[in-house]
mmCIF file of C-alpha atoms in Angstrom:
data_model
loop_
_atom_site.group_PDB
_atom_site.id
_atom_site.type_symbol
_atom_site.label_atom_id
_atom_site.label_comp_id
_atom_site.label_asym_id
_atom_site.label_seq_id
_atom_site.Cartn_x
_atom_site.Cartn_y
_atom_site.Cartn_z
ATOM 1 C CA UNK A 1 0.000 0.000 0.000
ATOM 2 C CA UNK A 2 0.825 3.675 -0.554
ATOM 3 C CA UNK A 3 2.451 5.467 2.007
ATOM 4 C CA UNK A 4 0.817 8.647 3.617
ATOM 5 C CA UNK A 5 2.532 11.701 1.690
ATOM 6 C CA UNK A 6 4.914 13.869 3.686
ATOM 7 C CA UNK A 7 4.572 17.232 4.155
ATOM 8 C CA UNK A 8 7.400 17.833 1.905
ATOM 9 C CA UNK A 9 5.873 15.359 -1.018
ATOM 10 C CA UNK A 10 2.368 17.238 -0.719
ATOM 11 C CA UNK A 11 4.199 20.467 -1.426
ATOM 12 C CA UNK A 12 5.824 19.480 -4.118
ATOM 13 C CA UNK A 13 2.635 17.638 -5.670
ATOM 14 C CA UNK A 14 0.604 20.951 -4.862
ATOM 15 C CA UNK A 15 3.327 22.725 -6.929
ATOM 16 C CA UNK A 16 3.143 20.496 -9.982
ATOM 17 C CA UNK A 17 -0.471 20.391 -10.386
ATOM 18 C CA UNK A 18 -0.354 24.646 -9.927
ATOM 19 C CA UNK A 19 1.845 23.924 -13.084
ATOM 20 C CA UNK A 20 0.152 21.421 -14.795
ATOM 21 C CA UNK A 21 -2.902 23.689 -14.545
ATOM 22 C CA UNK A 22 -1.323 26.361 -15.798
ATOM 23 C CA UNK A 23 -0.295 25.090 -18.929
ATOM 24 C CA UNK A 24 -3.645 23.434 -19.595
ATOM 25 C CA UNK A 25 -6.130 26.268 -18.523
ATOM 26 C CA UNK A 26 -3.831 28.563 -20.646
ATOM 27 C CA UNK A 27 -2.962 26.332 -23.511
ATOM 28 C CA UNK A 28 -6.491 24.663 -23.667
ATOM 29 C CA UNK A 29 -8.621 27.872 -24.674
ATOM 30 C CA UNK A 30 -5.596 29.339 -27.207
ATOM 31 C CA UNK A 31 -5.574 25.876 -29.186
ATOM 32 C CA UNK A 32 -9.094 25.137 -29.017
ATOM 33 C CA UNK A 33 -9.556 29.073 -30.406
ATOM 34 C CA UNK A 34 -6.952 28.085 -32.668
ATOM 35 C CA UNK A 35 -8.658 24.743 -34.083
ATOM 36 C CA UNK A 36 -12.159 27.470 -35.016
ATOM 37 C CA UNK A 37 -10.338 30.692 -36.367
ATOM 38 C CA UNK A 38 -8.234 28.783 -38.869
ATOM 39 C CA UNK A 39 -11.589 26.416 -40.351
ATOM 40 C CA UNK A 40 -12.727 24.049 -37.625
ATOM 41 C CA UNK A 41 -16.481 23.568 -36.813
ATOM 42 C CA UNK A 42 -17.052 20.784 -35.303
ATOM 43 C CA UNK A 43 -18.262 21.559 -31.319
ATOM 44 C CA UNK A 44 -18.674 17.712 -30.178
ATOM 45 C CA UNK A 45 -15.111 16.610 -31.433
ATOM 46 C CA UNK A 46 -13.789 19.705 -29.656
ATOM 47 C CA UNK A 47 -15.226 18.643 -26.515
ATOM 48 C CA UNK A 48 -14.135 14.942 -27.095
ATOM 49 C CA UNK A 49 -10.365 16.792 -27.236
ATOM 50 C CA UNK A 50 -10.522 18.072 -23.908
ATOM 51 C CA UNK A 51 -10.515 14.913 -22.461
ATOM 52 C CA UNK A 52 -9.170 12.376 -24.981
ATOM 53 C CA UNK A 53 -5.733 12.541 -23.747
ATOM 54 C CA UNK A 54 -6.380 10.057 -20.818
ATOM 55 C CA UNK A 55 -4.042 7.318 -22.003
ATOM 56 C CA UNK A 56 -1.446 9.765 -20.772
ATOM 57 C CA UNK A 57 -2.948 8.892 -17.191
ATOM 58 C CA UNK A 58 -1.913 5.167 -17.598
ATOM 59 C CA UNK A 59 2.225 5.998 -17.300
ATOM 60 C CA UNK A 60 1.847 7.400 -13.902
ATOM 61 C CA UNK A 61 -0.484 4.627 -13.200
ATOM 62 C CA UNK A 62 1.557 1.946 -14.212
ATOM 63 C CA UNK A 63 5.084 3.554 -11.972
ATOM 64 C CA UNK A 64 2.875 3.628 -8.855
ATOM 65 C CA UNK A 65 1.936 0.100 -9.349
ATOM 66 C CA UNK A 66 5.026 -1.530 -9.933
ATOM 67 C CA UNK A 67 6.271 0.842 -6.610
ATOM 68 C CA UNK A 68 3.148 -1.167 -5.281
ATOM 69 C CA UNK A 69 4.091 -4.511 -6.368
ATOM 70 C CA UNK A 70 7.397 -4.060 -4.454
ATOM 71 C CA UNK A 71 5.282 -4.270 -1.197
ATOM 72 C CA UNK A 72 2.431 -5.814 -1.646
ATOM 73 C CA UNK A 73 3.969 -8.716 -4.399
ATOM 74 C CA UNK A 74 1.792 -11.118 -6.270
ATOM 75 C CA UNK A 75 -1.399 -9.654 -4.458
ATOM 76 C CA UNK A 76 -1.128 -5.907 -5.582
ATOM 77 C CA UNK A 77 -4.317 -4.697 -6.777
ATOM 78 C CA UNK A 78 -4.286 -3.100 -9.877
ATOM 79 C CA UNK A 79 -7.638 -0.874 -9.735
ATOM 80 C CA UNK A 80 -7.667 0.658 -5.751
ATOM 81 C CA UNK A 81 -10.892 2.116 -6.850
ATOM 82 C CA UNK A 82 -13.903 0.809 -4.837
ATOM 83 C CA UNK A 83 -17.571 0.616 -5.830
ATOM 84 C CA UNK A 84 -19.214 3.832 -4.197
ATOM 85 C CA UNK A 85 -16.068 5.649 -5.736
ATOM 86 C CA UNK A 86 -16.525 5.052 -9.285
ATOM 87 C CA UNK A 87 -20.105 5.142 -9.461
ATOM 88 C CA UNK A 88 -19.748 9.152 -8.037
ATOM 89 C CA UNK A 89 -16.636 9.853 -10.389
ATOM 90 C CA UNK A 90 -18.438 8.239 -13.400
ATOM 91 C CA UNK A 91 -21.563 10.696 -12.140
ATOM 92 C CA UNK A 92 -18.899 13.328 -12.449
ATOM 93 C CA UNK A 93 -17.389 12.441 -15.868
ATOM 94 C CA UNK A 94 -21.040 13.047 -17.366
ATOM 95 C CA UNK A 95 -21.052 16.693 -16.012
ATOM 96 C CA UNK A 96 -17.321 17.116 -17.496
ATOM 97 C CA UNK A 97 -18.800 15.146 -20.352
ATOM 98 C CA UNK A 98 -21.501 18.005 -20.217
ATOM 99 C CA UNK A 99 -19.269 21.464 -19.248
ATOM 100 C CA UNK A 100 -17.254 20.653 -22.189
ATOM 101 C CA UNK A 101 -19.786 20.711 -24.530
ATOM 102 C CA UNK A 102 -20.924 23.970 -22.988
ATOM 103 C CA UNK A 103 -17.732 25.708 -23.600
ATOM 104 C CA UNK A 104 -17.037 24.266 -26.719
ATOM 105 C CA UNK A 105 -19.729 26.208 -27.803
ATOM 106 C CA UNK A 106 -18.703 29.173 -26.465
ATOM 107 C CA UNK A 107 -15.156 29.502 -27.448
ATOM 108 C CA UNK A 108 -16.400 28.983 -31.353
ATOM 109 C CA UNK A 109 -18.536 31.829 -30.504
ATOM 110 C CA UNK A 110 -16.100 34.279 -28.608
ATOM 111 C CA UNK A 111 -13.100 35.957 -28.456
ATOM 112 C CA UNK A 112 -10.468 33.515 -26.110
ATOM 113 C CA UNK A 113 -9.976 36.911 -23.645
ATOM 114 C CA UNK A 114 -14.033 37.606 -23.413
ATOM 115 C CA UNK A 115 -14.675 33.466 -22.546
ATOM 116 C CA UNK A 116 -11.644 33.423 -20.173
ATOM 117 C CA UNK A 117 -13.144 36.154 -18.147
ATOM 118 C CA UNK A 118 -16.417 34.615 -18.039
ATOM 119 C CA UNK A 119 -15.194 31.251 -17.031
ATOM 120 C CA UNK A 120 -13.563 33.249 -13.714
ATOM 121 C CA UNK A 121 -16.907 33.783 -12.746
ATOM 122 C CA UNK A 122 -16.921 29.902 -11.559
ATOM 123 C CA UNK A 123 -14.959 31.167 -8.567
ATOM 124 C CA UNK A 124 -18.439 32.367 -7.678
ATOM 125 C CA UNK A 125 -19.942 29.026 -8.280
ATOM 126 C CA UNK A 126 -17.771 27.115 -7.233
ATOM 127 C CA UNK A 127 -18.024 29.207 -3.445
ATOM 128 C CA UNK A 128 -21.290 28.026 -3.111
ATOM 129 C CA UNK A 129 -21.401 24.625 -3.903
ATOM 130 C CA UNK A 130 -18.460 24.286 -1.546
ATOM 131 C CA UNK A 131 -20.543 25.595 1.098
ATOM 132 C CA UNK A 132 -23.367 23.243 0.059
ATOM 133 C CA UNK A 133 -21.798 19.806 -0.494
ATOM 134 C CA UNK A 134 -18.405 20.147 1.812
ATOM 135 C CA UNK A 135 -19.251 23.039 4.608
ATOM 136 C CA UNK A 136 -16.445 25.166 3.277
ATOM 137 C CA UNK A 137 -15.849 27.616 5.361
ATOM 138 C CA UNK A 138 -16.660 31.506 4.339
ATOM 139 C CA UNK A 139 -14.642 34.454 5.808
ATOM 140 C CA UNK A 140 -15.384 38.633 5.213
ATOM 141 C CA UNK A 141 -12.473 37.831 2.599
ATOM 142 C CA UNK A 142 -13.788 34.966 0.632
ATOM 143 C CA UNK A 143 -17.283 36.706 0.288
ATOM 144 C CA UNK A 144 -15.630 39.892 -1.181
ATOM 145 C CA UNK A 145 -14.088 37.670 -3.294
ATOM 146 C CA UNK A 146 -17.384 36.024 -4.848
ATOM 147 C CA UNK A 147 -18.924 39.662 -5.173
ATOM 148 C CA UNK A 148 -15.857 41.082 -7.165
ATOM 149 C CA UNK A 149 -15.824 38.578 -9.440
ATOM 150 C CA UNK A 150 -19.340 38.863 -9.806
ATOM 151 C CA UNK A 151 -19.585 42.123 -10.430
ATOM 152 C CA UNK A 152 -16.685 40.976 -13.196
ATOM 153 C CA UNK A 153 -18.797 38.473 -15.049
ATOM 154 C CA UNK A 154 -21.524 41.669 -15.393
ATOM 155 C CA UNK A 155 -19.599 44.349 -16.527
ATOM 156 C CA UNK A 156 -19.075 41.493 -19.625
ATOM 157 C CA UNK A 157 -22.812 41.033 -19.656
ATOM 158 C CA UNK A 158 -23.696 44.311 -19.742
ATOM 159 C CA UNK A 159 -21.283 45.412 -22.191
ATOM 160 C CA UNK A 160 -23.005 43.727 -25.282
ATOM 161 C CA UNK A 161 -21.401 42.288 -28.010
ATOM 162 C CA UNK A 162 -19.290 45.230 -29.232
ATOM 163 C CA UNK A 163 -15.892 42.848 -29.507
ATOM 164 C CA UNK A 164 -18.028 39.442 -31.386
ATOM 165 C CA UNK A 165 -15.661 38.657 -33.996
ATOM 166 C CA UNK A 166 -15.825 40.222 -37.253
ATOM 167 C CA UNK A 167 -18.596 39.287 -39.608
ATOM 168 C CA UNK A 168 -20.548 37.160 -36.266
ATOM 169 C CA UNK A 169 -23.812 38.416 -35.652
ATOM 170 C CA UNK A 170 -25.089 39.447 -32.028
ATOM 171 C CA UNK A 171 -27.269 36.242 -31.454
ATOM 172 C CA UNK A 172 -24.233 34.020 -32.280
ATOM 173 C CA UNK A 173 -22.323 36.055 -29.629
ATOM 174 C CA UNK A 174 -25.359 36.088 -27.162
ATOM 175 C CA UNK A 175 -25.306 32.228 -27.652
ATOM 176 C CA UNK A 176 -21.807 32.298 -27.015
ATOM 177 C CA UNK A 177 -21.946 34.531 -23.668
ATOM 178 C CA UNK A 178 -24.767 32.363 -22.429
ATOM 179 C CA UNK A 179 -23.054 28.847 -23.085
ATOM 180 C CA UNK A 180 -19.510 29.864 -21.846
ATOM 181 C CA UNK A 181 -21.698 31.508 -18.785
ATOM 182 C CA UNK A 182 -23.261 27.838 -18.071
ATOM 183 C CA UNK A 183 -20.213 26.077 -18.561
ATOM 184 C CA UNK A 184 -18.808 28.705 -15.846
ATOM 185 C CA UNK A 185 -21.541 27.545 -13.501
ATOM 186 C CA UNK A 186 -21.273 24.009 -13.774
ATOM 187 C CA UNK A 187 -17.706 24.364 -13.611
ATOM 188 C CA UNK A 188 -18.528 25.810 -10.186
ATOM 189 C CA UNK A 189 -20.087 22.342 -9.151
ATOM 190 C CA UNK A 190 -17.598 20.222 -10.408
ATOM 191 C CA UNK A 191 -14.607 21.115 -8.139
ATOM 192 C CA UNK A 192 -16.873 20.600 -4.934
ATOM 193 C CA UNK A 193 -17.694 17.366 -6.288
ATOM 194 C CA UNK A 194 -14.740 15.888 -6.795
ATOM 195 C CA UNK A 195 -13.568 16.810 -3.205
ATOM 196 C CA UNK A 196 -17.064 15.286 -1.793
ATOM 197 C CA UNK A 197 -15.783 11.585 -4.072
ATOM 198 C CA UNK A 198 -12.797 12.178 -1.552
ATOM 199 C CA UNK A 199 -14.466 13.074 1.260
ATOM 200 C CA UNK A 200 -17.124 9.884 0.937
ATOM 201 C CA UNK A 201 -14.893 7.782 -0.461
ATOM 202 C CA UNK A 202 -14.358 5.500 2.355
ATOM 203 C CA UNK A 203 -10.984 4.086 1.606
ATOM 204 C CA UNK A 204 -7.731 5.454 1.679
ATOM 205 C CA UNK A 205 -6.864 8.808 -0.760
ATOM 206 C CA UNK A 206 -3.910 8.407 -2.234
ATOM 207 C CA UNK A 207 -2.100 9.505 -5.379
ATOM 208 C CA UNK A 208 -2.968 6.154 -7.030
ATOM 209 C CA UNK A 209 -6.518 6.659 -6.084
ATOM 210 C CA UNK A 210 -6.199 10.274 -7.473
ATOM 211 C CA UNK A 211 -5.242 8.994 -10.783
ATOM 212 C CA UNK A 212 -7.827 6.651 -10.964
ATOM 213 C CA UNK A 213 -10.497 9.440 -10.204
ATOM 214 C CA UNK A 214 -8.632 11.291 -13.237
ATOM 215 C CA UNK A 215 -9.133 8.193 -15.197
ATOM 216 C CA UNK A 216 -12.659 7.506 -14.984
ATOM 217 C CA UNK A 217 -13.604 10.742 -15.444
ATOM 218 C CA UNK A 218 -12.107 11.268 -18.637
ATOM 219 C CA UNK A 219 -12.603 8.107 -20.114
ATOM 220 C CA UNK A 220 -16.704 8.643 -19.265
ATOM 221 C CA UNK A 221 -16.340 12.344 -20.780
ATOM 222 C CA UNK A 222 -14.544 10.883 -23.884
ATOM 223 C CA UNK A 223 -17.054 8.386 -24.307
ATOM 224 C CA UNK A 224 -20.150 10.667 -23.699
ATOM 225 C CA UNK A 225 -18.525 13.328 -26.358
ATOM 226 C CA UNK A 226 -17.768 10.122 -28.630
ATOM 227 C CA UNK A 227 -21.844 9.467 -28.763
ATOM 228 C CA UNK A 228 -22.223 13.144 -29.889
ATOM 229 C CA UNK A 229 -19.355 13.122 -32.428
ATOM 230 C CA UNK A 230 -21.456 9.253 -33.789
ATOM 231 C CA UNK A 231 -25.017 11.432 -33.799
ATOM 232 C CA UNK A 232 -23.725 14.557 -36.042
ATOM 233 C CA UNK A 233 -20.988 12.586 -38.084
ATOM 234 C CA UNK A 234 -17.990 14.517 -36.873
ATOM 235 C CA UNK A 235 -16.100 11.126 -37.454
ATOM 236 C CA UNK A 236 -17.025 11.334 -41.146
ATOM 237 C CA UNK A 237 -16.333 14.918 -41.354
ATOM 238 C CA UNK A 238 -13.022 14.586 -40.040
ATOM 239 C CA UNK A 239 -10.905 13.943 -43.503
ATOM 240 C CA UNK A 240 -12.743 17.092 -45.243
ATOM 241 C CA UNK A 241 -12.375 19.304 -42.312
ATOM 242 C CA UNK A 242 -8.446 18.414 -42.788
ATOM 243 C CA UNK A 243 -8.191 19.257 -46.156
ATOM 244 C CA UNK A 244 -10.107 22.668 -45.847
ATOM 245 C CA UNK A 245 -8.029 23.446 -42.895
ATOM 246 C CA UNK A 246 -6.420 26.732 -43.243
ATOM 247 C CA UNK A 247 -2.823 25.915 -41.854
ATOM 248 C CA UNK A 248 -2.839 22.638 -43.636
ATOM 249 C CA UNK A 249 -3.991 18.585 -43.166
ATOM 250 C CA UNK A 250 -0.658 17.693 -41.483
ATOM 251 C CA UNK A 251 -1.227 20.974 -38.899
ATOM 252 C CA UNK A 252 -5.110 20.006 -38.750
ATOM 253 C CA UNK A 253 -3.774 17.076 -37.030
ATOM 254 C CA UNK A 254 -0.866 18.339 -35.076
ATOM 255 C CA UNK A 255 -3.669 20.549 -33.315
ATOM 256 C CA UNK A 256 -6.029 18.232 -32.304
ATOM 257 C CA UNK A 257 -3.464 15.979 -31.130
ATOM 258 C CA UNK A 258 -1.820 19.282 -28.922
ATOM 259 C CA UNK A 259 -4.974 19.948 -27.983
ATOM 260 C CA UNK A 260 -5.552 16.514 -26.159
ATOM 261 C CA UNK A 261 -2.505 16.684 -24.136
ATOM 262 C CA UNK A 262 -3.048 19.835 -23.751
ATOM 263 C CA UNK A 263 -6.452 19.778 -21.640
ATOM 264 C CA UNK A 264 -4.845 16.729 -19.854
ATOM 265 C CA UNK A 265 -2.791 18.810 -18.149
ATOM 266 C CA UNK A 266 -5.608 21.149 -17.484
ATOM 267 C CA UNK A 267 -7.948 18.055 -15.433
ATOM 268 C CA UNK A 268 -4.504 16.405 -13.938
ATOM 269 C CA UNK A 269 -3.815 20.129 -12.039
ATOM 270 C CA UNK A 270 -7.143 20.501 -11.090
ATOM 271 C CA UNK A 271 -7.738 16.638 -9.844
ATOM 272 C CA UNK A 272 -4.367 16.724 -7.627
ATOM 273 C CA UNK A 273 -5.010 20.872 -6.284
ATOM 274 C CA UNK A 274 -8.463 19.463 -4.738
ATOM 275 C CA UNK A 275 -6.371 16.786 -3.610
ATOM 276 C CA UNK A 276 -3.594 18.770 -1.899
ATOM 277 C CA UNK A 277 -5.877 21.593 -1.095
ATOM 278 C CA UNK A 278 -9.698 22.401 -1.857
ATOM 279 C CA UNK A 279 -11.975 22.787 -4.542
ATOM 280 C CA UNK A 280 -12.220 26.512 -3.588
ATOM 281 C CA UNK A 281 -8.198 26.913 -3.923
ATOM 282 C CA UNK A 282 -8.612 25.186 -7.359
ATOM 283 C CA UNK A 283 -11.125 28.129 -8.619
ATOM 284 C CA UNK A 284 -9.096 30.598 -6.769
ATOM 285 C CA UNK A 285 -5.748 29.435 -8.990
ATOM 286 C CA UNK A 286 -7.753 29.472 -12.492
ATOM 287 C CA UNK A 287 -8.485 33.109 -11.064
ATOM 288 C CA UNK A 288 -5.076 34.220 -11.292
ATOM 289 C CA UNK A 289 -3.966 32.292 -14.307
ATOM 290 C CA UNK A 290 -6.252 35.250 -16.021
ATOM 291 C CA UNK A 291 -4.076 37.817 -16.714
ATOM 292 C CA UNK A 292 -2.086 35.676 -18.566
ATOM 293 C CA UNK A 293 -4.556 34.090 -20.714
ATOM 294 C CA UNK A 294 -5.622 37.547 -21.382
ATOM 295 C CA UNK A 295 -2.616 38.638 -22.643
ATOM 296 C CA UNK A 296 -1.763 35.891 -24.479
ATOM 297 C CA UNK A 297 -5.336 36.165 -26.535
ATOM 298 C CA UNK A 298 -4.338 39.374 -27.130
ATOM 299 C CA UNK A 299 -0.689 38.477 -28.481
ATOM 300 C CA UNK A 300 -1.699 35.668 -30.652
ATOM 301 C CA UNK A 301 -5.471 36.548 -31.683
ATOM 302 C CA UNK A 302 -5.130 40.444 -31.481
ATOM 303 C CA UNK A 303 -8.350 39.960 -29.348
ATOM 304 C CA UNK A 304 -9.967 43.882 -28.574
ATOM 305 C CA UNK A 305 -9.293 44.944 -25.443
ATOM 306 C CA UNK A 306 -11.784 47.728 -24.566
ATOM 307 C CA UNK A 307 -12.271 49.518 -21.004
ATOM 308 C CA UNK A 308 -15.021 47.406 -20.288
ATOM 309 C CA UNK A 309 -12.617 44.434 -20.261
ATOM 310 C CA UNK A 310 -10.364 46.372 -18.672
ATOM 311 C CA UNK A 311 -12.665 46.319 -15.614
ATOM 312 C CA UNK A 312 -13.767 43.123 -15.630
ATOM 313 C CA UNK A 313 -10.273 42.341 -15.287
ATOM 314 C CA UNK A 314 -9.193 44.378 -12.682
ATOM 315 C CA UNK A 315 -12.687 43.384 -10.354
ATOM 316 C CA UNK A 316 -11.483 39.449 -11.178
ATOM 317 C CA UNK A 317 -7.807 41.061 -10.242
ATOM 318 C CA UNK A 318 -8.553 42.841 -6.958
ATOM 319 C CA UNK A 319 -11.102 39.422 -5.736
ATOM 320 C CA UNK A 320 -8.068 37.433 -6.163
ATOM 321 C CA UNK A 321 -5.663 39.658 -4.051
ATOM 322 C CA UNK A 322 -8.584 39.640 -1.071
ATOM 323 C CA UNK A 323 -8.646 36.201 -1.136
ATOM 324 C CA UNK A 324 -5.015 35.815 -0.578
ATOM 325 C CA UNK A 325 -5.288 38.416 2.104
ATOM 326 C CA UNK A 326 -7.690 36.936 3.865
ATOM 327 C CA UNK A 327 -5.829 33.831 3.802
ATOM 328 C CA UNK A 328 -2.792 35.453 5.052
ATOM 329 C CA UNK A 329 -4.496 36.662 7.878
ATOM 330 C CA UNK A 330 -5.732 33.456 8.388
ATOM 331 C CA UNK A 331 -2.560 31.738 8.657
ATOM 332 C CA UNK A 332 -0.768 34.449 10.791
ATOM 333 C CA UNK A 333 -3.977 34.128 13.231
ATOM 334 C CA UNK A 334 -3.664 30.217 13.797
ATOM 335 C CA UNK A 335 0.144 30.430 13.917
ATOM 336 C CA UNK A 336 -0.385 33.288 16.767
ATOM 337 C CA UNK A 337 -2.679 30.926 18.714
ATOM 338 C CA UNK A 338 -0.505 27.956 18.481
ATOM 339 C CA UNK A 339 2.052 29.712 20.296
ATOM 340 C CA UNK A 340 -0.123 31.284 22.860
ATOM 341 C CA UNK A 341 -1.423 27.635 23.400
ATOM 342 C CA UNK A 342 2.141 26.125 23.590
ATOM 343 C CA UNK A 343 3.205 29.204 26.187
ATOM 344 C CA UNK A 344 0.446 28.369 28.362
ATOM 345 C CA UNK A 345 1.030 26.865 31.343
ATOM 346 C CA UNK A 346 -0.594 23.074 32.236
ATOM 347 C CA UNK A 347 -2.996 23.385 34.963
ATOM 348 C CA UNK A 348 -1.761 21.746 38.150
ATOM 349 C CA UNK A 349 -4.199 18.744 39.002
#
């Protein structure tokens, strides 16, 4: 059996899965943008991309087993997963299944920089379901949070459709706000879900089991995206689409493959920051990773930036810096009343 994981270990799993999500939430929207500006159409096969890339999950699988094997010998279990767990992660791999669909939609609809900032409004979301489903705990901070970013996601509303892409009409881009806006809410219940599988999971957490939560969640998204792509012919439509491909077949493919590893990064970070930390912390990260998906949209799509983004931006911005605030205080509060509890005296029986 796995061991527990040291603090040290924990840290420097939280650190690669800040990393992993990095590169995924920023990569994911830029080369799924990327895949619709330059000919692609297809929405289900776009959503089957962003989780496709689960074989990748088997190489890490397979290194924890054999370190396994060592211990355990001929009777090392190759699935840890029990019953109870994968019937809630396959539960959870149909609303992944679902969100991707959602903002599949969106993206062909949007700008990259206007669907990141509406996606940070899951922060929001994904507050309340944490209160709801695993009694997180609120502070003056975390509230202030939720209301910035709020107030973020309706400065975009509000604004209209003044930056829909040239030659898009405003009910494509009203489409698009309103499916990237429910793939932000549902977004908001997925993180809180997957830290209630860990919380009811009644056997031990560990990274194994992690990975195996990973697992079955993509391969259920994949296969719920792959009855889509059979119901509209995407699978047919897949040579043509190649050939009319702006950059070229051979780059037609080279981005969709990209674009599977790409997102796998994006679920792996996310999966092991519940793990190390909360579901909350997880929304809070793809908070900050918004300035630099902004940027980048900008850089490679020359995506408008008017003041009304600007705002939006800076409201997402400012909730993110109150959060940490609040958590330093946090911190520097609990440390103070350690030490006031270890300088207390033992009362005398």
């Amino acid at each position: 059996m796995e061991a527990e994981l040291s603090k040290t270990m924990r840290r420097a799993l939280f650190a690669f899965s800040c990393i992993s999500l990095a590169i995924g939430a920023c990569g994911g929207p830029l080369i799924l943008r990327l895949y619709f500006v330059q000919g692609g159409s297809r929405i289900w096969l776009s959503s089957w991309l962003q989780t496709a890339g689960w074989p990748i999950i088997l190489i890490p699988l397979l290194v924890l087993f054999m370190e396994r094997r060592k211990t355990d010998g001929l009777n090392t279990k190759i699935i840890t997963m029990n019953l109870r767990v994968s019937i809630m992660t396959t539960l959870v791999g149909l609303l992944v299944g679902a969100i991707n669909y959602l903002y599949a939609s969106g993206v062909q609809r949007l700008p990259v920089s206007t669907a990141t900032l509406i996606l940070s409004s899951q922060l929001v979301f994904t507050a309340v379901f944490a209160l709801v489903l695993v009694r997180q705990k609120f502070t003056p901070y975390t509230v202030n949070t939720v209301v910035l970013l709020t107030l973020g996601a309706v400065v975009l509303a509000l604004r209209g459709s003044s930056d829909k892409p040239q030659g898009e009409s405003g009910k494509t881009y009203t489409v698009g706000f309103v499916m990237t806006f429910g793939a932000a809410m549902m977004s908001g219940l997925l993180f809180p879900s997957i830290e209630l599988v860990y919380m009811k999971a009644r056997q031990a957490v560990t990274c194994t089991l992690v990975l195996e939560i990973q697992l079955v969640i993509c391969i259920v998204s994949t296969v719920f995206s792959t009855v889509g792509m059979l119901a509209v012919n995407d699978f047919k439509a897949i040579p043509r689409e190649a050939r009319e491909f702006q950059l070229g077949q051979i780059k037609y493919f080279v981005v969709l493959i990209s674009s599977a590893i790409i997102w796998q990064f994006n679920t792996l970070g996310a999966v092991g920051i519940i793990f190390c930390a909360s579901s909350l912390v997880t929304g809070i990260i793809s908070s900050v990773l918004l300035p630099i998906q902004q940027v980048l949209a900008v850089v490679l799509f020359h995506d408008k930036f008017q003041a009304e983004k600007g705002l939006s931006l800076f409201l997402c911005l400012w909730g993110f810096i109150s959060h940490l605030y609040g958590e330093y205080r946090a911190g520097k509060k609990n440390k103070s009343e350690v030490k006031e509890s270890e300088m207390t005296p033992a009362a005398v029986p």
